[in-house]
């Protein structure tokens, strides 16, 4: 009986860890070609708005920058900032909660724009969100 | 001799006139200063009878605001200089609750007097209630949203701090408090 309890407990924690890791996405195909990094951080307990922002970010990339993503010109990071393994990158981008950032990469130099306020202000209209995020990325790709 | 006396008299008359002019100017300045003090004094007891603030119109930014507030509202309650609005939906997440808590903490720690005097107004609004439809639409708040608004000369200047709230309030509260405190302090100047 005790063993069964331990097994269930073990399984429960495993599911928790896998469930959290499942949310992380890192697409980085060619660091040599890299021009723009798009990063979205979130916490473990997420609200609908936070999930909508992630969906709209993915949509922006899928519909407009698929080629750039595949060729490595754009990197996409969707990370849980509360996971220990993401601590360094989260601190680098000052992401302690839901955070949307876009970074222009020139050689080893990075210039980051924080788009979190934009994201929360515009997410109620996904069309506008996608269109404006697309424009921002296009500007950085020039 | 008579001509010389007339010239002396004329010079004395003109000098007197000029000196009187300077005196009026000085007196005028003093009056203006007194008016400013009067506005300040009344505004210090702003929760009392504001109807008494009528004529003095100071040239300073703050005093003008106080006079305008009184005349515009035409009530016993003075208009605040800063309004803090926190909007939320019915189902709230941890970040949303953290933003509200940190906002309350900021106001209670750093702006207790302004809250008591009515210089700062804080409102927590459920966007899903019909009664809050107008204000929610005005701020384009469809879920959690934090706005700080400055009211000056009848003009509203808004800052959307929603993103900063979601970014910092839960796991980096001190950073969020610093951002909010700085914005309110800036708007109170």
mmCIF file of N, CA and C in Angstrom, chain B residues 8-144:
data_model
loop_
_atom_site.group_PDB
_atom_site.id
_atom_site.type_symbol
_atom_site.label_atom_id
_atom_site.label_comp_id
_atom_site.label_asym_id
_atom_site.label_seq_id
_atom_site.Cartn_x
_atom_site.Cartn_y
_atom_site.Cartn_z
ATOM 1 N N UNK B 8 12.269 122.578 -10.785
ATOM 2 C CA UNK B 8 12.517 121.729 -9.599
ATOM 3 C C UNK B 8 11.225 121.013 -9.191
ATOM 4 N N UNK B 9 10.147 121.803 -9.177
ATOM 5 C CA UNK B 9 8.837 121.228 -8.803
ATOM 6 C C UNK B 9 8.441 120.097 -9.754
ATOM 7 N N UNK B 10 8.668 120.348 -11.061
ATOM 8 C CA UNK B 10 8.341 119.344 -12.085
ATOM 9 C C UNK B 10 9.132 118.051 -11.878
ATOM 10 N N UNK B 11 10.459 118.239 -11.595
ATOM 11 C CA UNK B 11 11.332 117.074 -11.385
ATOM 12 C C UNK B 11 10.860 116.287 -10.169
ATOM 13 N N UNK B 12 10.526 117.032 -9.081
ATOM 14 C CA UNK B 12 10.051 116.372 -7.846
ATOM 15 C C UNK B 12 8.762 115.599 -8.128
ATOM 16 N N UNK B 13 7.872 116.226 -8.920
ATOM 17 C CA UNK B 13 6.576 115.616 -9.243
ATOM 18 C C UNK B 13 6.761 114.306 -10.034
ATOM 19 N N UNK B 14 7.639 114.404 -11.061
ATOM 20 C CA UNK B 14 7.891 113.224 -11.900
ATOM 21 C C UNK B 14 8.518 112.104 -11.086
ATOM 22 N N UNK B 15 9.503 112.472 -10.223
ATOM 23 C CA UNK B 15 10.177 111.470 -9.388
ATOM 24 C C UNK B 15 9.162 110.778 -8.478
ATOM 25 N N UNK B 16 8.286 111.602 -7.892
ATOM 26 C CA UNK B 16 7.262 111.041 -6.994
ATOM 27 C C UNK B 16 6.369 110.051 -7.731
ATOM 28 N N UNK B 17 6.000 110.492 -8.944
ATOM 29 C CA UNK B 17 5.138 109.622 -9.761
ATOM 30 C C UNK B 17 5.800 108.275 -10.027
ATOM 31 N N UNK B 18 7.098 108.363 -10.412
ATOM 32 C CA UNK B 18 7.847 107.137 -10.722
ATOM 33 C C UNK B 18 7.947 106.235 -9.507
ATOM 34 N N UNK B 19 8.265 106.848 -8.357
ATOM 35 C CA UNK B 19 8.419 106.063 -7.127
ATOM 36 C C UNK B 19 7.102 105.388 -6.739
ATOM 37 N N UNK B 20 6.022 106.134 -6.933
ATOM 38 C CA UNK B 20 4.705 105.568 -6.607
ATOM 39 C C UNK B 20 4.425 104.358 -7.483
ATOM 40 N N UNK B 21 4.827 104.499 -8.766
ATOM 41 C CA UNK B 21 4.646 103.391 -9.714
ATOM 42 C C UNK B 21 5.371 102.154 -9.250
ATOM 43 N N UNK B 22 6.643 102.297 -8.839
ATOM 44 C CA UNK B 22 7.426 101.170 -8.347
ATOM 45 C C UNK B 22 6.753 100.562 -7.134
ATOM 46 N N UNK B 23 6.241 101.448 -6.309
ATOM 47 C CA UNK B 23 5.572 100.986 -5.089
ATOM 48 C C UNK B 23 4.372 100.130 -5.416
ATOM 49 N N UNK B 24 3.574 100.554 -6.425
ATOM 50 C CA UNK B 24 2.393 99.778 -6.793
ATOM 51 C C UNK B 24 2.798 98.404 -7.275
ATOM 52 N N UNK B 25 3.894 98.449 -8.065
ATOM 53 C CA UNK B 25 4.368 97.180 -8.603
ATOM 54 C C UNK B 25 4.730 96.240 -7.468
ATOM 55 N N UNK B 26 5.475 96.804 -6.495
ATOM 56 C CA UNK B 26 5.861 95.988 -5.348
ATOM 57 C C UNK B 26 4.644 95.497 -4.604
ATOM 58 N N UNK B 27 3.670 96.399 -4.444
ATOM 59 C CA UNK B 27 2.465 96.038 -3.718
ATOM 60 C C UNK B 27 1.718 94.920 -4.468
ATOM 61 N N UNK B 28 1.719 95.079 -5.805
ATOM 62 C CA UNK B 28 1.040 94.093 -6.625
ATOM 63 C C UNK B 28 1.664 92.704 -6.429
ATOM 64 N N UNK B 29 2.999 92.698 -6.417
ATOM 65 C CA UNK B 29 3.691 91.427 -6.212
ATOM 66 C C UNK B 29 3.295 90.814 -4.881
ATOM 67 N N UNK B 30 3.238 91.734 -3.888
ATOM 68 C CA UNK B 30 2.918 91.244 -2.555
ATOM 69 C C UNK B 30 1.507 90.636 -2.562
ATOM 70 N N UNK B 31 0.623 91.330 -3.266
ATOM 71 C CA UNK B 31 -0.757 90.838 -3.332
ATOM 72 C C UNK B 31 -0.797 89.457 -3.977
ATOM 73 N N UNK B 32 -0.018 89.346 -5.066
ATOM 74 C CA UNK B 32 0.011 88.051 -5.733
ATOM 75 C C UNK B 32 0.513 86.963 -4.804
ATOM 76 N N UNK B 33 1.582 87.328 -4.052
ATOM 77 C CA UNK B 33 2.124 86.345 -3.122
ATOM 78 C C UNK B 33 1.078 85.954 -2.093
ATOM 79 N N UNK B 34 0.380 86.978 -1.612
ATOM 80 C CA UNK B 34 -0.634 86.706 -0.602
ATOM 81 C C UNK B 34 -1.704 85.768 -1.162
ATOM 82 N N UNK B 35 -2.068 86.020 -2.434
ATOM 83 C CA UNK B 35 -3.082 85.170 -3.063
ATOM 84 C C UNK B 35 -2.606 83.730 -3.113
ATOM 85 N N UNK B 36 -1.331 83.575 -3.481
ATOM 86 C CA UNK B 36 -0.778 82.230 -3.564
ATOM 87 C C UNK B 36 -0.859 81.549 -2.212
ATOM 88 N N UNK B 37 -0.479 82.320 -1.187
ATOM 89 C CA UNK B 37 -0.507 81.723 0.146
ATOM 90 C C UNK B 37 -1.938 81.345 0.523
ATOM 91 N N UNK B 38 -2.845 82.220 0.122
ATOM 92 C CA UNK B 38 -4.235 81.948 0.468
ATOM 93 C C UNK B 38 -4.708 80.635 -0.159
ATOM 94 N N UNK B 39 -4.360 80.462 -1.453
ATOM 95 C CA UNK B 39 -4.751 79.234 -2.138
ATOM 96 C C UNK B 39 -4.112 78.036 -1.474
ATOM 97 N N UNK B 40 -2.804 78.231 -1.156
ATOM 98 C CA UNK B 40 -2.129 77.114 -0.509
ATOM 99 C C UNK B 40 -2.772 76.765 0.812
ATOM 100 N N UNK B 41 -3.082 77.819 1.565
ATOM 101 C CA UNK B 41 -3.651 77.587 2.885
ATOM 102 C C UNK B 41 -4.995 76.886 2.772
ATOM 103 N N UNK B 42 -5.796 77.324 1.832
ATOM 104 C CA UNK B 42 -7.112 76.703 1.673
ATOM 105 C C UNK B 42 -6.957 75.270 1.192
ATOM 106 N N UNK B 43 -5.996 75.131 0.265
ATOM 107 C CA UNK B 43 -5.850 73.788 -0.274
ATOM 108 C C UNK B 43 -5.326 72.820 0.785
ATOM 109 N N UNK B 44 -4.617 73.364 1.774
ATOM 110 C CA UNK B 44 -4.150 72.483 2.833
ATOM 111 C C UNK B 44 -5.325 71.877 3.592
ATOM 112 N N UNK B 45 -6.383 72.687 3.681
ATOM 113 C CA UNK B 45 -7.567 72.144 4.358
ATOM 114 C C UNK B 45 -8.635 71.847 3.309
ATOM 115 N N UNK B 46 -8.203 71.188 2.263
ATOM 116 C CA UNK B 46 -9.026 71.004 1.073
ATOM 117 C C UNK B 46 -10.299 70.207 1.345
ATOM 118 N N UNK B 47 -10.265 69.402 2.383
ATOM 119 C CA UNK B 47 -11.463 68.609 2.666
ATOM 120 C C UNK B 47 -12.585 69.471 3.252
ATOM 121 N N UNK B 48 -12.228 70.720 3.614
ATOM 122 C CA UNK B 48 -13.221 71.595 4.206
ATOM 123 C C UNK B 48 -14.037 72.311 3.156
ATOM 124 N N UNK B 49 -14.209 73.628 3.339
ATOM 125 C CA UNK B 49 -15.072 74.363 2.433
ATOM 126 C C UNK B 49 -14.297 74.865 1.228
ATOM 127 N N UNK B 50 -14.443 74.228 0.096
ATOM 128 C CA UNK B 50 -13.704 74.618 -1.101
ATOM 129 C C UNK B 50 -14.358 75.766 -1.830
ATOM 130 N N UNK B 51 -15.594 76.038 -1.523
ATOM 131 C CA UNK B 51 -16.285 77.134 -2.195
ATOM 132 C C UNK B 51 -15.593 78.462 -1.957
ATOM 133 N N UNK B 52 -14.803 78.509 -0.902
ATOM 134 C CA UNK B 52 -14.113 79.756 -0.596
ATOM 135 C C UNK B 52 -13.000 80.043 -1.592
ATOM 136 N N UNK B 53 -12.550 79.052 -2.318
ATOM 137 C CA UNK B 53 -11.514 79.297 -3.330
ATOM 138 C C UNK B 53 -12.233 79.769 -4.584
ATOM 139 N N UNK B 54 -12.168 81.020 -4.831
ATOM 140 C CA UNK B 54 -12.863 81.522 -6.019
ATOM 141 C C UNK B 54 -11.934 82.357 -6.871
ATOM 142 N N UNK B 55 -11.650 83.595 -6.385
ATOM 143 C CA UNK B 55 -10.913 84.513 -7.238
ATOM 144 C C UNK B 55 -9.423 84.239 -7.393
ATOM 145 N N UNK B 56 -8.691 83.841 -6.352
ATOM 146 C CA UNK B 56 -7.247 83.791 -6.552
ATOM 147 C C UNK B 56 -6.848 82.798 -7.646
ATOM 148 N N UNK B 57 -6.185 83.306 -8.634
ATOM 149 C CA UNK B 57 -5.678 82.421 -9.672
ATOM 150 C C UNK B 57 -4.175 82.560 -9.696
ATOM 151 N N UNK B 58 -3.524 81.604 -9.201
ATOM 152 C CA UNK B 58 -2.069 81.664 -9.119
ATOM 153 C C UNK B 58 -1.463 81.280 -10.456
ATOM 154 N N UNK B 59 -0.246 81.739 -10.666
ATOM 155 C CA UNK B 59 0.431 81.382 -11.914
ATOM 156 C C UNK B 59 1.178 80.070 -11.769
ATOM 157 N N UNK B 60 1.285 79.568 -10.558
ATOM 158 C CA UNK B 60 2.018 78.317 -10.395
ATOM 159 C C UNK B 60 1.140 77.156 -10.821
ATOM 160 N N UNK B 61 1.798 76.109 -11.269
ATOM 161 C CA UNK B 61 1.122 74.935 -11.827
ATOM 162 C C UNK B 61 0.145 74.328 -10.808
ATOM 163 N N UNK B 62 0.659 74.102 -9.596
ATOM 164 C CA UNK B 62 -0.152 73.411 -8.603
ATOM 165 C C UNK B 62 -1.357 74.223 -8.189
ATOM 166 N N UNK B 63 -1.108 75.530 -7.962
ATOM 167 C CA UNK B 63 -2.207 76.351 -7.481
ATOM 168 C C UNK B 63 -3.305 76.470 -8.528
ATOM 169 N N UNK B 64 -2.899 76.601 -9.774
ATOM 170 C CA UNK B 64 -3.878 76.689 -10.853
ATOM 171 C C UNK B 64 -4.742 75.440 -10.865
ATOM 172 N N UNK B 65 -4.075 74.319 -10.663
ATOM 173 C CA UNK B 65 -4.807 73.059 -10.659
ATOM 174 C C UNK B 65 -5.858 73.065 -9.553
ATOM 175 N N UNK B 66 -5.458 73.556 -8.382
ATOM 176 C CA UNK B 66 -6.390 73.528 -7.255
ATOM 177 C C UNK B 66 -7.604 74.397 -7.533
ATOM 178 N N UNK B 67 -7.335 75.585 -8.113
ATOM 179 C CA UNK B 67 -8.445 76.482 -8.403
ATOM 180 C C UNK B 67 -9.353 75.852 -9.453
ATOM 181 N N UNK B 68 -8.731 75.281 -10.500
ATOM 182 C CA UNK B 68 -9.526 74.662 -11.555
ATOM 183 C C UNK B 68 -10.351 73.501 -11.030
ATOM 184 N N UNK B 69 -9.722 72.742 -10.167
ATOM 185 C CA UNK B 69 -10.433 71.599 -9.607
ATOM 186 C C UNK B 69 -11.722 72.040 -8.945
ATOM 187 N N UNK B 70 -11.591 73.145 -8.200
ATOM 188 C CA UNK B 70 -12.737 73.602 -7.440
ATOM 189 C C UNK B 70 -13.831 74.104 -8.366
ATOM 190 N N UNK B 71 -13.428 74.952 -9.322
ATOM 191 C CA UNK B 71 -14.438 75.536 -10.179
ATOM 192 C C UNK B 71 -15.067 74.491 -11.100
ATOM 193 N N UNK B 72 -14.249 73.524 -11.541
ATOM 194 C CA UNK B 72 -14.771 72.529 -12.474
ATOM 195 C C UNK B 72 -15.750 71.585 -11.791
ATOM 196 N N UNK B 73 -15.390 71.126 -10.629
ATOM 197 C CA UNK B 73 -16.256 70.140 -9.982
ATOM 198 C C UNK B 73 -17.472 70.791 -9.354
ATOM 199 N N UNK B 74 -17.278 72.004 -8.851
ATOM 200 C CA UNK B 74 -18.357 72.754 -8.232
ATOM 201 C C UNK B 74 -19.014 71.938 -7.115
ATOM 202 N N UNK B 75 -18.230 71.136 -6.445
ATOM 203 C CA UNK B 75 -18.752 70.372 -5.313
ATOM 204 C C UNK B 75 -17.830 70.591 -4.128
ATOM 205 N N UNK B 76 -18.167 69.947 -3.059
ATOM 206 C CA UNK B 76 -17.364 70.098 -1.843
ATOM 207 C C UNK B 76 -16.095 69.249 -1.911
ATOM 208 N N UNK B 77 -16.077 68.279 -2.839
ATOM 209 C CA UNK B 77 -14.913 67.389 -2.902
ATOM 210 C C UNK B 77 -13.959 67.874 -3.988
ATOM 211 N N UNK B 78 -12.700 68.027 -3.615
ATOM 212 C CA UNK B 78 -11.715 68.475 -4.592
ATOM 213 C C UNK B 78 -11.388 67.341 -5.546
ATOM 214 N N UNK B 79 -11.107 67.706 -6.801
ATOM 215 C CA UNK B 79 -10.725 66.682 -7.777
ATOM 216 C C UNK B 79 -9.314 66.215 -7.482
ATOM 217 N N UNK B 80 -9.040 64.931 -7.578
ATOM 218 C CA UNK B 80 -7.679 64.467 -7.324
ATOM 219 C C UNK B 80 -6.756 64.797 -8.478
ATOM 220 N N UNK B 81 -5.486 64.836 -8.175
ATOM 221 C CA UNK B 81 -4.514 65.110 -9.229
ATOM 222 C C UNK B 81 -4.116 63.824 -9.944
ATOM 223 N N UNK B 82 -4.205 62.737 -9.193
ATOM 224 C CA UNK B 82 -3.804 61.467 -9.795
ATOM 225 C C UNK B 82 -4.877 60.411 -9.524
ATOM 226 N N UNK B 83 -5.210 59.684 -10.563
ATOM 227 C CA UNK B 83 -6.163 58.584 -10.399
ATOM 228 C C UNK B 83 -5.475 57.275 -10.770
ATOM 229 N N UNK B 84 -5.609 56.298 -9.898
ATOM 230 C CA UNK B 84 -5.029 54.978 -10.169
ATOM 231 C C UNK B 84 -6.189 54.007 -10.326
ATOM 232 N N UNK B 85 -6.257 53.386 -11.494
ATOM 233 C CA UNK B 85 -7.340 52.444 -11.780
ATOM 234 C C UNK B 85 -6.764 51.056 -11.968
ATOM 235 N N UNK B 86 -7.325 50.098 -11.222
ATOM 236 C CA UNK B 86 -6.945 48.716 -11.478
ATOM 237 C C UNK B 86 -8.170 47.941 -11.941
ATOM 238 N N UNK B 87 -8.125 47.467 -13.155
ATOM 239 C CA UNK B 87 -9.231 46.716 -13.747
ATOM 240 C C UNK B 87 -8.920 45.215 -13.674
ATOM 241 N N UNK B 88 -9.967 44.419 -13.487
ATOM 242 C CA UNK B 88 -9.776 42.967 -13.513
ATOM 243 C C UNK B 88 -11.061 42.282 -13.968
ATOM 244 N N UNK B 89 -10.928 41.027 -14.357
ATOM 245 C CA UNK B 89 -12.106 40.249 -14.731
ATOM 246 C C UNK B 89 -12.623 39.482 -13.521
ATOM 247 N N UNK B 90 -13.645 38.634 -13.755
ATOM 248 C CA UNK B 90 -14.214 37.884 -12.627
ATOM 249 C C UNK B 90 -13.273 36.755 -12.187
ATOM 250 N N UNK B 91 -12.685 36.062 -13.174
ATOM 251 C CA UNK B 91 -11.738 34.993 -12.833
ATOM 252 C C UNK B 91 -10.326 35.556 -12.817
ATOM 253 N N UNK B 92 -9.760 35.580 -11.653
ATOM 254 C CA UNK B 92 -8.465 36.256 -11.523
ATOM 255 C C UNK B 92 -7.310 35.276 -11.334
ATOM 256 N N UNK B 93 -6.178 35.597 -11.989
ATOM 257 C CA UNK B 93 -5.004 34.739 -11.863
ATOM 258 C C UNK B 93 -4.073 35.302 -10.779
ATOM 259 N N UNK B 94 -3.011 34.566 -10.490
ATOM 260 C CA UNK B 94 -2.097 34.984 -9.413
ATOM 261 C C UNK B 94 -1.434 36.329 -9.726
ATOM 262 N N UNK B 95 -1.091 36.536 -10.990
ATOM 263 C CA UNK B 95 -0.431 37.799 -11.355
ATOM 264 C C UNK B 95 -1.372 38.976 -11.137
ATOM 265 N N UNK B 96 -2.623 38.768 -11.529
ATOM 266 C CA UNK B 96 -3.640 39.815 -11.397
ATOM 267 C C UNK B 96 -3.802 40.216 -9.924
ATOM 268 N N UNK B 97 -3.879 39.204 -9.059
ATOM 269 C CA UNK B 97 -4.022 39.481 -7.619
ATOM 270 C C UNK B 97 -2.754 40.139 -7.077
ATOM 271 N N UNK B 98 -1.598 39.690 -7.581
ATOM 272 C CA UNK B 98 -0.325 40.268 -7.132
ATOM 273 C C UNK B 98 -0.232 41.746 -7.508
ATOM 274 N N UNK B 99 -0.734 42.100 -8.693
ATOM 275 C CA UNK B 99 -0.696 43.514 -9.132
ATOM 276 C C UNK B 99 -1.549 44.363 -8.196
ATOM 277 N N UNK B 100 -2.743 43.870 -7.884
ATOM 278 C CA UNK B 100 -3.615 44.628 -6.982
ATOM 279 C C UNK B 100 -2.958 44.795 -5.606
ATOM 280 N N UNK B 101 -2.406 43.720 -5.092
ATOM 281 C CA UNK B 101 -1.766 43.786 -3.762
ATOM 282 C C UNK B 101 -0.591 44.767 -3.748
ATOM 283 N N UNK B 102 0.237 44.684 -4.795
ATOM 284 C CA UNK B 102 1.415 45.550 -4.849
ATOM 285 C C UNK B 102 1.012 47.016 -5.042
ATOM 286 N N UNK B 103 -0.068 47.245 -5.781
ATOM 287 C CA UNK B 103 -0.554 48.620 -5.979
ATOM 288 C C UNK B 103 -1.029 49.195 -4.639
ATOM 289 N N UNK B 104 -1.806 48.391 -3.916
ATOM 290 C CA UNK B 104 -2.283 48.827 -2.590
ATOM 291 C C UNK B 104 -1.097 49.116 -1.664
ATOM 292 N N UNK B 105 -0.112 48.226 -1.710
ATOM 293 C CA UNK B 105 1.073 48.379 -0.861
ATOM 294 C C UNK B 105 1.802 49.691 -1.191
ATOM 295 N N UNK B 106 1.940 49.969 -2.483
ATOM 296 C CA UNK B 106 2.619 51.203 -2.917
ATOM 297 C C UNK B 106 1.881 52.427 -2.381
ATOM 298 N N UNK B 107 0.570 52.423 -2.565
ATOM 299 C CA UNK B 107 -0.220 53.590 -2.150
ATOM 300 C C UNK B 107 -0.205 53.759 -0.629
ATOM 301 N N UNK B 108 -0.358 52.661 0.084
ATOM 302 C CA UNK B 108 -0.389 52.756 1.547
ATOM 303 C C UNK B 108 0.964 53.096 2.153
ATOM 304 N N UNK B 109 2.018 52.692 1.472
ATOM 305 C CA UNK B 109 3.359 52.954 2.006
ATOM 306 C C UNK B 109 3.824 54.376 1.692
ATOM 307 N N UNK B 110 3.584 54.816 0.480
ATOM 308 C CA UNK B 110 4.181 56.089 0.050
ATOM 309 C C UNK B 110 3.184 57.240 -0.144
ATOM 310 N N UNK B 111 1.923 56.951 -0.256
ATOM 311 C CA UNK B 111 0.974 58.027 -0.598
ATOM 312 C C UNK B 111 -0.255 58.045 0.318
ATOM 313 N N UNK B 112 -0.053 57.666 1.553
ATOM 314 C CA UNK B 112 -1.179 57.597 2.494
ATOM 315 C C UNK B 112 -1.844 58.973 2.656
ATOM 316 N N UNK B 113 -1.004 60.014 2.808
ATOM 317 C CA UNK B 113 -1.551 61.371 3.016
ATOM 318 C C UNK B 113 -2.340 61.846 1.804
ATOM 319 N N UNK B 114 -1.777 61.588 0.613
ATOM 320 C CA UNK B 114 -2.443 62.027 -0.621
ATOM 321 C C UNK B 114 -3.770 61.302 -0.806
ATOM 322 N N UNK B 115 -3.805 60.045 -0.407
ATOM 323 C CA UNK B 115 -5.051 59.274 -0.489
ATOM 324 C C UNK B 115 -6.089 59.861 0.466
ATOM 325 N N UNK B 116 -5.622 60.177 1.672
ATOM 326 C CA UNK B 116 -6.530 60.717 2.691
ATOM 327 C C UNK B 116 -7.065 62.081 2.269
ATOM 328 N N UNK B 117 -6.191 62.886 1.655
ATOM 329 C CA UNK B 117 -6.597 64.237 1.232
ATOM 330 C C UNK B 117 -7.443 64.212 -0.048
ATOM 331 N N UNK B 118 -7.372 63.131 -0.759
ATOM 332 C CA UNK B 118 -8.123 63.048 -2.012
ATOM 333 C C UNK B 118 -7.302 63.480 -3.212
ATOM 334 N N UNK B 119 -6.028 63.747 -3.013
ATOM 335 C CA UNK B 119 -5.159 64.124 -4.136
ATOM 336 C C UNK B 119 -4.956 62.912 -5.051
ATOM 337 N N UNK B 120 -4.980 61.741 -4.444
ATOM 338 C CA UNK B 120 -4.901 60.499 -5.225
ATOM 339 C C UNK B 120 -6.193 59.716 -5.013
ATOM 340 N N UNK B 121 -6.710 59.203 -6.109
ATOM 341 C CA UNK B 121 -7.907 58.367 -6.028
ATOM 342 C C UNK B 121 -7.530 56.980 -6.543
ATOM 343 N N UNK B 122 -7.942 55.949 -5.837
ATOM 344 C CA UNK B 122 -7.631 54.576 -6.259
ATOM 345 C C UNK B 122 -8.929 53.797 -6.420
ATOM 346 N N UNK B 123 -9.093 53.187 -7.575
ATOM 347 C CA UNK B 123 -10.316 52.417 -7.809
ATOM 348 C C UNK B 123 -9.985 51.036 -8.357
ATOM 349 N N UNK B 124 -10.648 50.034 -7.794
ATOM 350 C CA UNK B 124 -10.509 48.658 -8.303
ATOM 351 C C UNK B 124 -11.820 48.336 -9.012
ATOM 352 N N UNK B 125 -11.706 47.966 -10.268
ATOM 353 C CA UNK B 125 -12.905 47.850 -11.108
ATOM 354 C C UNK B 125 -13.003 46.483 -11.776
ATOM 355 N N UNK B 126 -14.145 45.850 -11.595
ATOM 356 C CA UNK B 126 -14.413 44.591 -12.294
ATOM 357 C C UNK B 126 -14.991 44.927 -13.671
ATOM 358 N N UNK B 127 -14.243 44.620 -14.716
ATOM 359 C CA UNK B 127 -14.661 45.017 -16.072
ATOM 360 C C UNK B 127 -15.896 44.261 -16.555
ATOM 361 N N UNK B 128 -16.208 43.195 -15.866
ATOM 362 C CA UNK B 128 -17.345 42.379 -16.325
ATOM 363 C C UNK B 128 -18.679 42.838 -15.757
ATOM 364 N N UNK B 129 -18.644 43.822 -14.867
ATOM 365 C CA UNK B 129 -19.907 44.337 -14.328
ATOM 366 C C UNK B 129 -20.433 45.459 -15.215
ATOM 367 N N UNK B 130 -21.730 45.423 -15.478
ATOM 368 C CA UNK B 130 -22.346 46.406 -16.374
ATOM 369 C C UNK B 130 -22.101 47.844 -15.930
ATOM 370 N N UNK B 131 -22.127 48.046 -14.629
ATOM 371 C CA UNK B 131 -21.967 49.395 -14.087
ATOM 372 C C UNK B 131 -20.595 49.987 -14.434
ATOM 373 N N UNK B 132 -19.642 49.119 -14.739
ATOM 374 C CA UNK B 132 -18.273 49.594 -15.015
ATOM 375 C C UNK B 132 -17.949 49.637 -16.515
ATOM 376 N N UNK B 133 -18.967 49.448 -17.330
ATOM 377 C CA UNK B 133 -18.753 49.358 -18.778
ATOM 378 C C UNK B 133 -18.121 50.634 -19.349
ATOM 379 N N UNK B 134 -18.660 51.777 -18.953
ATOM 380 C CA UNK B 134 -18.189 53.043 -19.527
ATOM 381 C C UNK B 134 -16.722 53.298 -19.209
ATOM 382 N N UNK B 135 -16.368 53.162 -17.935
ATOM 383 C CA UNK B 135 -14.974 53.444 -17.540
ATOM 384 C C UNK B 135 -14.026 52.403 -18.147
ATOM 385 N N UNK B 136 -14.480 51.155 -18.243
ATOM 386 C CA UNK B 136 -13.631 50.109 -18.819
ATOM 387 C C UNK B 136 -13.381 50.384 -20.306
ATOM 388 N N UNK B 137 -14.418 50.850 -20.982
ATOM 389 C CA UNK B 137 -14.252 51.156 -22.408
ATOM 390 C C UNK B 137 -13.381 52.384 -22.615
ATOM 391 N N UNK B 138 -13.539 53.352 -21.728
ATOM 392 C CA UNK B 138 -12.722 54.565 -21.821
ATOM 393 C C UNK B 138 -11.232 54.201 -21.766
ATOM 394 N N UNK B 139 -10.910 53.257 -20.870
ATOM 395 C CA UNK B 139 -9.510 52.856 -20.704
ATOM 396 C C UNK B 139 -9.144 51.656 -21.583
ATOM 397 N N UNK B 140 -10.104 51.195 -22.391
ATOM 398 C CA UNK B 140 -9.870 50.015 -23.241
ATOM 399 C C UNK B 140 -9.352 48.854 -22.395
ATOM 400 N N UNK B 141 -9.982 48.681 -21.238
ATOM 401 C CA UNK B 141 -9.591 47.604 -20.323
ATOM 402 C C UNK B 141 -10.579 46.456 -20.495
ATOM 403 N N UNK B 142 -10.083 45.351 -21.022
ATOM 404 C CA UNK B 142 -10.958 44.202 -21.270
ATOM 405 C C UNK B 142 -10.651 43.047 -20.319
ATOM 406 N N UNK B 143 -9.631 43.226 -19.517
ATOM 407 C CA UNK B 143 -9.249 42.238 -18.507
ATOM 408 C C UNK B 143 -8.414 42.982 -17.488
ATOM 409 N N UNK B 144 -7.376 42.328 -16.974
ATOM 410 C CA UNK B 144 -6.511 43.019 -16.016
ATOM 411 C C UNK B 144 -5.799 44.188 -16.682
#
